[in-house]
mmCIF file of C-alpha atoms in Angstrom:
data_model
loop_
_atom_site.group_PDB
_atom_site.id
_atom_site.type_symbol
_atom_site.label_atom_id
_atom_site.label_comp_id
_atom_site.label_asym_id
_atom_site.label_seq_id
_atom_site.Cartn_x
_atom_site.Cartn_y
_atom_site.Cartn_z
ATOM 1 C CA MET A 1 61.843 -8.830 80.085
ATOM 2 C CA GLY A 2 64.815 -7.516 78.217
ATOM 3 C CA ALA A 3 66.162 -11.042 77.169
ATOM 4 C CA VAL A 4 62.445 -11.903 76.046
ATOM 5 C CA TRP A 5 61.965 -8.754 74.021
ATOM 6 C CA SER A 6 65.336 -9.470 72.458
ATOM 7 C CA LEU A 7 64.392 -12.999 71.387
ATOM 8 C CA LEU A 8 61.151 -11.713 70.015
ATOM 9 C CA CYS A 9 62.696 -9.178 67.858
ATOM 10 C CA ARG A 10 65.601 -11.497 66.592
ATOM 11 C CA SER A 11 62.850 -14.303 65.561
ATOM 12 C CA ARG A 12 60.850 -11.668 63.454
ATOM 13 C CA THR A 13 63.682 -9.894 61.825
ATOM 14 C CA GLY A 14 66.480 -12.165 61.951
ATOM 15 C CA SER A 15 68.653 -9.361 63.002
ATOM 16 C CA GLN A 16 69.669 -7.520 66.041
ATOM 17 C CA PRO A 17 67.016 -5.227 67.670
ATOM 18 C CA THR A 18 67.378 -1.484 66.850
ATOM 19 C CA THR A 19 67.268 1.224 69.300
ATOM 20 C CA VAL A 20 65.303 4.333 68.790
ATOM 21 C CA LYS A 21 67.338 7.427 69.534
ATOM 22 C CA HIS A 22 65.527 10.499 70.505
ATOM 23 C CA GLU A 23 67.695 13.406 69.734
ATOM 24 C CA ILE A 24 66.886 16.776 71.606
ATOM 25 C CA LYS A 25 68.099 19.532 69.703
ATOM 26 C CA LEU A 26 69.454 22.502 71.506
ATOM 27 C CA GLU A 27 70.106 25.825 70.200
ATOM 28 C CA ASP A 28 73.784 26.099 69.711
ATOM 29 C CA PRO A 29 75.529 28.389 71.966
ATOM 30 C CA LYS A 30 77.524 31.278 70.080
ATOM 31 C CA PRO A 31 81.228 30.677 69.704
ATOM 32 C CA PHE A 32 83.375 31.729 72.689
ATOM 33 C CA ASN A 33 85.036 34.369 70.379
ATOM 34 C CA GLN A 34 81.679 36.147 69.821
ATOM 35 C CA PRO A 35 80.204 38.493 72.725
ATOM 36 C CA TYR A 36 76.816 37.949 73.744
ATOM 37 C CA CYS A 37 75.869 41.674 73.842
ATOM 38 C CA ARG A 38 77.198 43.471 70.769
ATOM 39 C CA ILE A 39 78.834 47.025 71.698
ATOM 40 C CA PRO A 40 78.030 49.484 69.181
ATOM 41 C CA PRO A 41 81.013 50.902 67.326
ATOM 42 C CA GLY A 42 82.621 53.949 68.779
ATOM 43 C CA THR A 43 81.594 53.224 72.431
ATOM 44 C CA TYR A 44 85.115 52.605 73.461
ATOM 45 C CA LYS A 45 86.162 55.855 72.200
ATOM 46 C CA GLU A 46 83.402 57.743 73.858
ATOM 47 C CA MET A 47 84.439 55.976 77.250
ATOM 48 C CA ASP A 48 87.979 57.271 76.651
ATOM 49 C CA TRP A 49 86.560 60.715 76.233
ATOM 50 C CA LEU A 50 84.459 60.216 79.555
ATOM 51 C CA TYR A 51 87.440 59.048 81.534
ATOM 52 C CA PHE A 52 89.345 62.088 80.266
ATOM 53 C CA LEU A 53 86.683 64.436 81.477
ATOM 54 C CA VAL A 54 86.628 62.907 84.936
ATOM 55 C CA GLY A 55 90.354 62.887 85.202
ATOM 56 C CA CYS A 56 90.323 66.604 84.305
ATOM 57 C CA ALA A 57 87.504 67.327 87.036
ATOM 58 C CA VAL A 58 89.328 65.392 89.498
ATOM 59 C CA LEU A 59 92.659 67.366 88.820
ATOM 60 C CA PHE A 60 90.835 70.702 88.910
ATOM 61 C CA LEU A 61 89.438 69.747 92.208
ATOM 62 C CA LEU A 62 92.792 68.753 93.500
ATOM 63 C CA LEU A 63 94.345 72.121 92.267
ATOM 64 C CA GLN A 64 91.597 74.087 93.781
ATOM 65 C CA ILE A 65 92.196 72.230 97.116
ATOM 66 C CA CYS A 66 95.865 73.020 96.871
ATOM 67 C CA THR A 67 95.223 76.514 96.090
ATOM 68 C CA LEU A 68 92.880 76.955 98.913
ATOM 69 C CA LEU A 69 95.323 75.575 101.421
ATOM 70 C CA ARG A 70 97.799 78.237 100.367
ATOM 71 C CA SER A 71 95.378 81.206 100.016
ATOM 72 C CA ASP A 72 94.269 84.139 102.199
ATOM 73 C CA CYS A 73 90.672 84.612 100.656
ATOM 74 C CA ASP A 74 88.043 82.561 99.131
ATOM 75 C CA LEU A 75 88.477 80.754 95.685
ATOM 76 C CA ALA A 76 86.103 83.102 93.778
ATOM 77 C CA LEU A 77 88.177 86.283 94.697
ATOM 78 C CA ILE A 78 91.266 84.269 93.773
ATOM 79 C CA TRP A 79 90.008 83.885 90.382
ATOM 80 C CA MET A 80 89.015 87.801 90.033
ATOM 81 C CA LYS A 81 92.999 88.223 90.489
ATOM 82 C CA TYR A 82 93.472 86.870 86.933
ATOM 83 C CA ILE A 83 90.207 87.297 85.018
ATOM 84 C CA GLY A 84 88.418 90.358 86.875
ATOM 85 C CA LYS A 85 88.838 93.973 86.971
ATOM 86 C CA SER A 86 91.808 95.648 89.130
ATOM 87 C CA PRO A 87 91.224 98.139 91.897
ATOM 88 C CA GLU A 88 92.396 100.826 89.301
ATOM 89 C CA SER A 89 88.985 100.367 87.533
ATOM 90 C CA LEU A 90 87.422 102.392 90.347
ATOM 91 C CA LYS A 91 89.446 105.420 89.461
ATOM 92 C CA GLY A 92 87.195 108.702 89.432
ATOM 93 C CA GLN A 93 84.487 107.294 91.784
ATOM 94 C CA VAL A 94 83.395 109.086 94.868
ATOM 95 C CA VAL A 95 83.734 106.564 97.829
ATOM 96 C CA TRP A 96 82.419 107.187 101.171
ATOM 97 C CA VAL A 97 84.502 105.376 103.844
ATOM 98 C CA THR A 98 83.383 105.131 107.554
ATOM 99 C CA GLY A 99 85.733 104.138 110.297
ATOM 100 C CA ALA A 100 88.537 105.426 108.220
ATOM 101 C CA SER A 101 90.630 106.878 111.401
ATOM 102 C CA SER A 102 92.379 103.436 111.823
ATOM 103 C CA GLY A 103 92.676 99.734 110.805
ATOM 104 C CA ILE A 104 90.982 98.285 107.685
ATOM 105 C CA GLY A 105 89.206 101.741 107.037
ATOM 106 C CA GLU A 106 92.445 103.891 106.892
ATOM 107 C CA ALA A 107 94.169 101.077 104.940
ATOM 108 C CA LEU A 108 91.174 100.949 102.356
ATOM 109 C CA ALA A 109 91.123 104.745 102.104
ATOM 110 C CA LEU A 110 94.912 104.726 101.135
ATOM 111 C CA LYS A 111 94.420 101.864 98.778
ATOM 112 C CA LEU A 112 91.409 103.590 96.933
ATOM 113 C CA ALA A 113 93.078 107.038 96.922
ATOM 114 C CA SER A 114 95.940 105.240 95.028
ATOM 115 C CA ALA A 115 93.593 103.802 92.502
ATOM 116 C CA GLY A 116 92.338 107.325 91.658
ATOM 117 C CA CYS A 117 89.140 107.702 94.051
ATOM 118 C CA ARG A 118 87.766 110.733 95.500
ATOM 119 C CA LEU A 119 86.974 110.098 99.031
ATOM 120 C CA VAL A 120 84.605 111.114 101.865
ATOM 121 C CA LEU A 121 86.415 110.171 105.154
ATOM 122 C CA SER A 122 84.437 109.531 108.176
ATOM 123 C CA ALA A 123 85.094 108.409 111.892
ATOM 124 C CA ARG A 124 84.691 110.147 115.117
ATOM 125 C CA ARG A 125 88.229 111.224 115.413
ATOM 126 C CA GLU A 126 88.390 114.302 113.170
ATOM 127 C CA ASP A 127 92.093 114.697 113.763
ATOM 128 C CA ARG A 128 93.186 111.477 112.521
ATOM 129 C CA LEU A 129 90.962 111.888 109.370
ATOM 130 C CA GLN A 130 92.819 115.125 108.613
ATOM 131 C CA THR A 131 96.174 113.457 109.129
ATOM 132 C CA LEU A 132 95.028 110.716 106.602
ATOM 133 C CA LYS A 133 93.934 113.238 104.082
ATOM 134 C CA GLN A 134 97.339 115.021 104.376
ATOM 135 C CA ARG A 135 99.095 111.761 104.107
ATOM 136 C CA CYS A 136 97.095 110.854 100.613
ATOM 137 C CA VAL A 137 98.167 114.179 99.290
ATOM 138 C CA GLU A 138 101.727 113.969 100.213
ATOM 139 C CA LEU A 139 101.824 110.594 98.488
ATOM 140 C CA GLY A 140 100.773 112.081 95.481
ATOM 141 C CA TYR A 141 97.035 110.525 95.394
ATOM 142 C CA GLY A 142 95.308 113.667 94.141
ATOM 143 C CA THR A 143 94.846 117.046 95.437
ATOM 144 C CA PRO A 144 93.296 118.264 98.662
ATOM 145 C CA ASN A 145 89.811 118.929 96.825
ATOM 146 C CA ASP A 146 89.637 115.314 96.256
ATOM 147 C CA TYR A 147 89.012 114.627 99.966
ATOM 148 C CA LEU A 148 86.194 115.568 102.330
ATOM 149 C CA VAL A 149 86.556 115.048 106.039
ATOM 150 C CA LEU A 150 83.235 114.426 107.422
ATOM 151 C CA PRO A 151 83.181 113.414 111.196
ATOM 152 C CA LEU A 152 80.630 110.727 111.954
ATOM 153 C CA ASP A 153 78.731 109.096 114.966
ATOM 154 C CA LEU A 154 77.081 106.182 113.978
ATOM 155 C CA LEU A 155 74.731 106.394 117.058
ATOM 156 C CA ASP A 156 73.523 109.984 116.118
ATOM 157 C CA TYR A 157 71.049 108.370 113.676
ATOM 158 C CA ASP A 158 69.207 111.693 113.040
ATOM 159 C CA SER A 159 72.452 113.198 111.826
ATOM 160 C CA HIS A 160 72.919 110.807 108.821
ATOM 161 C CA LYS A 161 70.681 112.698 106.294
ATOM 162 C CA GLY A 162 72.544 115.872 106.706
ATOM 163 C CA LEU A 163 76.004 114.139 106.351
ATOM 164 C CA VAL A 164 74.607 112.751 102.918
ATOM 165 C CA GLU A 165 73.475 116.141 101.869
ATOM 166 C CA THR A 166 76.910 117.727 102.818
ATOM 167 C CA ALA A 167 78.705 114.916 100.838
ATOM 168 C CA LEU A 168 76.465 115.506 97.893
ATOM 169 C CA LYS A 169 76.846 119.421 98.009
ATOM 170 C CA TYR A 170 80.828 118.697 97.886
ATOM 171 C CA PHE A 171 81.107 115.961 95.470
ATOM 172 C CA LYS A 172 77.650 116.329 93.530
ATOM 173 C CA LYS A 173 77.317 112.532 93.719
ATOM 174 C CA ILE A 174 78.286 109.338 95.862
ATOM 175 C CA ASP A 175 79.123 106.128 94.022
ATOM 176 C CA CYS A 176 79.848 103.991 96.918
ATOM 177 C CA LEU A 177 79.311 103.809 100.650
ATOM 178 C CA VAL A 178 81.505 101.686 102.662
ATOM 179 C CA ASN A 179 80.294 100.750 106.023
ATOM 180 C CA ASN A 180 83.337 99.920 108.114
ATOM 181 C CA ALA A 181 82.811 101.443 111.293
ATOM 182 C CA GLY A 182 82.119 99.393 114.229
ATOM 183 C CA ARG A 183 83.521 97.906 117.406
ATOM 184 C CA SER A 184 84.575 94.430 118.696
ATOM 185 C CA GLN A 185 83.996 92.486 121.828
ATOM 186 C CA ARG A 186 85.481 90.094 124.135
ATOM 187 C CA ALA A 187 83.347 88.511 126.869
ATOM 188 C CA VAL A 188 81.507 85.275 127.557
ATOM 189 C CA ILE A 189 77.749 85.305 127.533
ATOM 190 C CA SER A 190 77.025 84.526 131.111
ATOM 191 C CA LYS A 191 79.091 87.454 132.174
ATOM 192 C CA THR A 192 77.971 89.857 129.614
ATOM 193 C CA SER A 193 75.591 92.591 130.410
ATOM 194 C CA PHE A 194 72.392 93.095 128.367
ATOM 195 C CA ALA A 195 73.416 96.804 127.902
ATOM 196 C CA VAL A 196 76.443 95.611 125.929
ATOM 197 C CA ASP A 197 74.232 93.438 123.643
ATOM 198 C CA GLN A 198 72.235 96.778 123.098
ATOM 199 C CA GLN A 199 75.166 98.829 122.359
ATOM 200 C CA MET A 200 76.799 96.555 120.205
ATOM 201 C CA LEU A 201 73.780 96.259 118.024
ATOM 202 C CA ALA A 202 73.339 100.011 118.004
ATOM 203 C CA VAL A 203 76.752 100.522 116.614
ATOM 204 C CA ASN A 204 77.549 97.808 114.279
ATOM 205 C CA THR A 205 74.026 96.954 112.946
ATOM 206 C CA LEU A 206 71.619 99.684 113.387
ATOM 207 C CA GLY A 207 74.344 102.541 112.520
ATOM 208 C CA SER A 208 75.257 100.742 109.262
ATOM 209 C CA ILE A 209 71.598 100.257 108.356
ATOM 210 C CA SER A 210 70.648 104.028 109.201
ATOM 211 C CA LEU A 211 73.515 105.405 107.103
ATOM 212 C CA THR A 212 72.690 103.139 104.231
ATOM 213 C CA LYS A 213 69.081 104.214 104.204
ATOM 214 C CA ALA A 214 70.141 107.898 104.084
ATOM 215 C CA VAL A 215 72.308 107.135 101.028
ATOM 216 C CA LEU A 216 69.971 104.905 99.354
ATOM 217 C CA PRO A 217 67.758 107.426 97.750
ATOM 218 C CA VAL A 218 70.684 108.996 96.117
ATOM 219 C CA PHE A 219 71.608 105.666 94.534
ATOM 220 C CA ILE A 220 68.066 105.175 93.347
ATOM 221 C CA ARG A 221 68.080 108.682 91.599
ATOM 222 C CA GLN A 222 71.330 107.816 90.185
ATOM 223 C CA ASN A 223 70.275 104.468 88.859
ATOM 224 C CA SER A 224 73.757 103.197 90.143
ATOM 225 C CA GLY A 225 75.739 102.864 93.251
ATOM 226 C CA GLN A 226 77.447 100.204 95.509
ATOM 227 C CA VAL A 227 77.166 99.386 99.137
ATOM 228 C CA VAL A 228 80.104 97.634 100.816
ATOM 229 C CA VAL A 229 79.922 96.265 104.361
ATOM 230 C CA THR A 230 82.847 95.287 106.446
ATOM 231 C CA SER A 231 81.322 92.120 108.145
ATOM 232 C CA SER A 232 83.572 89.469 109.724
ATOM 233 C CA LEU A 233 84.440 85.790 110.018
ATOM 234 C CA ALA A 234 82.189 86.160 113.138
ATOM 235 C CA GLY A 235 79.294 87.025 110.771
ATOM 236 C CA LYS A 236 79.565 83.492 109.445
ATOM 237 C CA ILE A 237 80.707 81.371 112.416
ATOM 238 C CA GLY A 238 79.481 81.776 115.967
ATOM 239 C CA SER A 239 82.687 81.879 118.267
ATOM 240 C CA PRO A 240 83.042 81.644 122.101
ATOM 241 C CA GLY A 241 83.676 85.234 123.652
ATOM 242 C CA LEU A 242 82.115 87.136 120.542
ATOM 243 C CA ALA A 243 78.200 86.288 121.009
ATOM 244 C CA SER A 244 77.267 89.930 120.818
ATOM 245 C CA TYR A 245 79.682 90.807 118.173
ATOM 246 C CA CYS A 246 78.432 87.684 116.161
ATOM 247 C CA ALA A 247 74.804 88.790 116.779
ATOM 248 C CA SER A 248 75.413 92.169 115.281
ATOM 249 C CA LYS A 249 77.433 90.901 112.149
ATOM 250 C CA TYR A 250 75.067 88.090 111.531
ATOM 251 C CA ALA A 251 72.345 90.755 111.392
ATOM 252 C CA LEU A 252 74.034 92.742 108.698
ATOM 253 C CA HIS A 253 74.325 89.504 106.490
ATOM 254 C CA GLY A 254 70.546 89.195 106.655
ATOM 255 C CA TRP A 255 69.634 92.973 106.170
ATOM 256 C CA PHE A 256 72.179 93.506 103.351
ATOM 257 C CA ASP A 257 71.323 90.040 101.800
ATOM 258 C CA CYS A 258 67.679 91.380 101.386
ATOM 259 C CA LEU A 259 68.998 94.886 100.186
ATOM 260 C CA ARG A 260 70.979 93.114 97.474
ATOM 261 C CA VAL A 261 68.097 91.455 95.772
ATOM 262 C CA GLU A 262 65.583 94.578 96.160
ATOM 263 C CA SER A 263 68.126 96.995 94.436
ATOM 264 C CA VAL A 264 68.990 95.107 91.258
ATOM 265 C CA MET A 265 66.260 97.107 89.511
ATOM 266 C CA TYR A 266 68.178 100.247 90.449
ATOM 267 C CA ASN A 267 71.612 98.987 89.420
ATOM 268 C CA ILE A 268 72.814 99.022 93.104
ATOM 269 C CA HIS A 269 75.420 96.329 94.137
ATOM 270 C CA VAL A 270 76.034 95.100 97.470
ATOM 271 C CA THR A 271 79.298 93.523 98.494
ATOM 272 C CA VAL A 272 80.028 91.835 102.052
ATOM 273 C CA ALA A 273 83.286 91.490 102.951
ATOM 274 C CA CYS A 274 84.159 89.043 105.886
ATOM 275 C CA PRO A 275 87.616 89.596 107.125
ATOM 276 C CA GLY A 276 89.269 87.234 109.634
ATOM 277 C CA PRO A 277 91.996 88.225 112.083
ATOM 278 C CA VAL A 278 93.497 91.554 111.011
ATOM 279 C CA PHE A 279 95.854 93.824 112.523
ATOM 280 C CA SER A 280 94.280 97.004 113.937
ATOM 281 C CA GLU A 281 93.139 98.785 116.990
ATOM 282 C CA ALA A 282 89.895 96.711 117.419
ATOM 283 C CA LEU A 283 91.009 95.103 120.791
ATOM 284 C CA ILE A 284 91.878 98.416 122.403
ATOM 285 C CA HIS A 285 88.377 99.592 121.927
ATOM 286 C CA ALA A 286 86.468 96.345 122.205
ATOM 287 C CA PHE A 287 83.783 95.956 124.523
ATOM 288 C CA THR A 288 83.884 93.557 127.555
ATOM 289 C CA GLU A 289 81.105 92.211 129.931
ATOM 290 C CA ASP A 290 80.998 95.689 131.160
ATOM 291 C CA PRO A 291 79.309 98.533 128.925
ATOM 292 C CA ASN A 292 81.641 101.257 130.706
ATOM 293 C CA LYS A 293 84.805 99.232 130.209
ATOM 294 C CA ASN A 294 87.079 98.713 127.274
ATOM 295 C CA LEU A 295 89.163 95.596 126.672
ATOM 296 C CA GLY A 296 92.384 97.750 126.054
ATOM 297 C CA LEU A 297 94.584 95.146 124.699
ATOM 298 C CA LYS A 298 96.953 95.802 122.016
ATOM 299 C CA MET A 299 97.743 93.452 119.271
ATOM 300 C CA GLN A 300 101.290 91.931 119.002
ATOM 301 C CA PRO A 301 103.443 91.666 115.990
ATOM 302 C CA GLY A 302 103.907 87.908 116.309
ATOM 303 C CA GLU A 303 100.255 87.119 116.104
ATOM 304 C CA LYS A 304 98.951 85.224 113.280
ATOM 305 C CA ARG A 305 96.787 88.073 111.466
ATOM 306 C CA MET A 306 96.396 89.672 108.115
ATOM 307 C CA THR A 307 97.740 93.147 107.661
ATOM 308 C CA ALA A 308 95.422 95.873 107.062
ATOM 309 C CA ALA A 309 96.880 96.744 103.929
ATOM 310 C CA ARG A 310 96.411 93.151 102.400
ATOM 311 C CA CYS A 311 92.660 93.074 103.563
ATOM 312 C CA ALA A 312 92.180 96.506 102.048
ATOM 313 C CA HIS A 313 93.538 95.306 98.744
ATOM 314 C CA LEU A 314 91.483 92.373 98.574
ATOM 315 C CA MET A 315 88.369 94.420 99.529
ATOM 316 C CA ALA A 316 89.070 96.856 96.703
ATOM 317 C CA LEU A 317 89.500 93.961 94.320
ATOM 318 C CA ALA A 318 85.938 92.754 95.564
ATOM 319 C CA MET A 319 84.486 96.334 95.074
ATOM 320 C CA ALA A 320 85.908 96.576 91.504
ATOM 321 C CA ASN A 321 84.325 93.208 90.434
ATOM 322 C CA ASN A 322 81.018 93.848 92.273
ATOM 323 C CA MET A 323 81.262 90.441 94.239
ATOM 324 C CA ASP A 324 78.232 89.573 96.414
ATOM 325 C CA GLU A 325 80.296 88.198 99.193
ATOM 326 C CA VAL A 326 83.995 87.455 99.877
ATOM 327 C CA TRP A 327 86.069 85.719 102.701
ATOM 328 C CA LEU A 328 89.256 87.454 103.681
ATOM 329 C CA THR A 329 91.146 85.153 105.794
ATOM 330 C CA ALA A 330 94.157 82.715 105.823
ATOM 331 C CA ASN A 331 93.898 78.805 107.049
ATOM 332 C CA PRO A 332 92.944 77.364 109.131
ATOM 333 C CA GLU A 333 89.870 80.088 109.392
ATOM 334 C CA LEU A 334 89.308 79.973 105.578
ATOM 335 C CA SER A 335 88.976 76.083 105.861
ATOM 336 C CA TYR A 336 86.356 76.573 108.665
ATOM 337 C CA LEU A 337 84.256 78.784 106.651
ATOM 338 C CA TYR A 338 84.184 76.317 103.677
ATOM 339 C CA MET A 339 83.349 73.559 106.182
ATOM 340 C CA ASN A 340 80.824 75.446 107.776
ATOM 341 C CA GLN A 341 79.245 76.286 104.428
ATOM 342 C CA TYR A 342 79.288 72.709 102.870
ATOM 343 C CA LEU A 343 79.561 70.326 105.908
ATOM 344 C CA PRO A 344 77.586 72.165 108.771
ATOM 345 C CA SER A 345 76.951 69.109 110.856
ATOM 346 C CA ILE A 346 80.396 68.040 110.934
ATOM 347 C CA PHE A 347 81.664 71.572 111.726
ATOM 348 C CA HIS A 348 79.360 72.091 114.584
ATOM 349 C CA TRP A 349 80.480 68.850 115.905
ATOM 350 C CA LEU A 350 84.174 69.864 115.838
ATOM 351 C CA ALA A 351 83.253 73.411 117.012
ATOM 352 C CA LYS A 352 81.905 72.024 120.374
ATOM 353 C CA ARG A 353 84.958 70.273 121.005
ATOM 354 C CA PHE A 354 87.665 72.154 119.885
ATOM 355 C CA GLY A 355 86.139 75.601 120.927
ATOM 356 C CA GLN A 356 86.695 74.687 124.395
ATOM 357 C CA LYS A 357 90.481 75.833 123.770
ATOM 358 C CA ARG A 358 89.333 79.420 122.615
ATOM 359 C CA LEU A 359 87.058 79.551 125.473
ATOM 360 C CA LYS A 360 89.634 78.950 128.129
ATOM 361 C CA LYS A 361 91.932 81.611 126.676
ATOM 362 C CA ILE A 362 89.196 84.072 126.901
ATOM 363 C CA LEU A 363 88.501 83.166 130.595
ATOM 364 C CA GLU A 364 92.373 83.523 131.256
ATOM 365 C CA GLY A 365 92.457 87.028 129.547
ATOM 366 C CA ILE A 366 94.902 85.912 126.617
ATOM 367 C CA GLY A 367 94.496 88.359 123.714
ATOM 368 C CA ASP A 368 95.700 85.950 120.826
ATOM 369 C CA LEU A 369 93.128 83.567 120.336
ATOM 370 C CA HIS A 370 94.323 82.420 116.879
#
């Protein structure tokens, strides 16, 4: 057919047949040197700033982690060392310290006295309080009139209002109450008498609540005041061998967290301090599974613990800056607190596995669990 058609065309025109070309015009692509999406001017500069800010954030986070690993308190309190008020800003305040006969309470009383505070010193052992008062005066921290020795039994709830009146009569005001008195414990749950649970809550929890409620009307009338509570690492993390103690400290957090919110209108501040292992006489008087038997262990110098003086300094710093809650412990306990706060599922998984080592020490009667 092609040959026939060629002959016909040649016979009619006398020339070669023409071929009709149908050109399909496509939109010409853009040159390779031009981008398909035009980036607005200044975008690269904005991205440079974004990278810079992200880099600064990462660097800041790394610095915080490094600081945390070398610290013996939480990051917020570390910042207060540099940008906050010093304990000396408490000068002239009347501070009531319970449990002042030894340990953290005694060290805190000395620290506050050195800052110029006037003190109400309370505990069961009056002779030790008198010795502490004399020591403060000998160190040049004021005169004997700047101190009131006021023996206190936390379990005698009915006496608390009378003690408040005595303190008011002497100093005319109370600026701060430090609920520091309490007892520790070492015993596993399965062997602990229910009487121990009752006594622990009665001393550590109800005793502090009763005294605080007795002082609270004074703060409301003054339209100012501060309540400080010595809680514990055990008030944030449950630990083998400390069940009753943990219960009493966890309860303090709940009650005083509520008080903090309810007291804002009266300009009353609540500070909860959570120390980790601290050198003190706590294990000598600690509860066991038997309510009539004390643990009777003395802490050894080689144990990994914070000194009472260091703990007192950090607590005074927290008081001066009206901080809500502070953690006073070194690593690894400090890292445990952060992990429990921000990664609770991972923390509980690890606690169930590594907590067995601590439980074994308790069952063997070993005093140093850290």
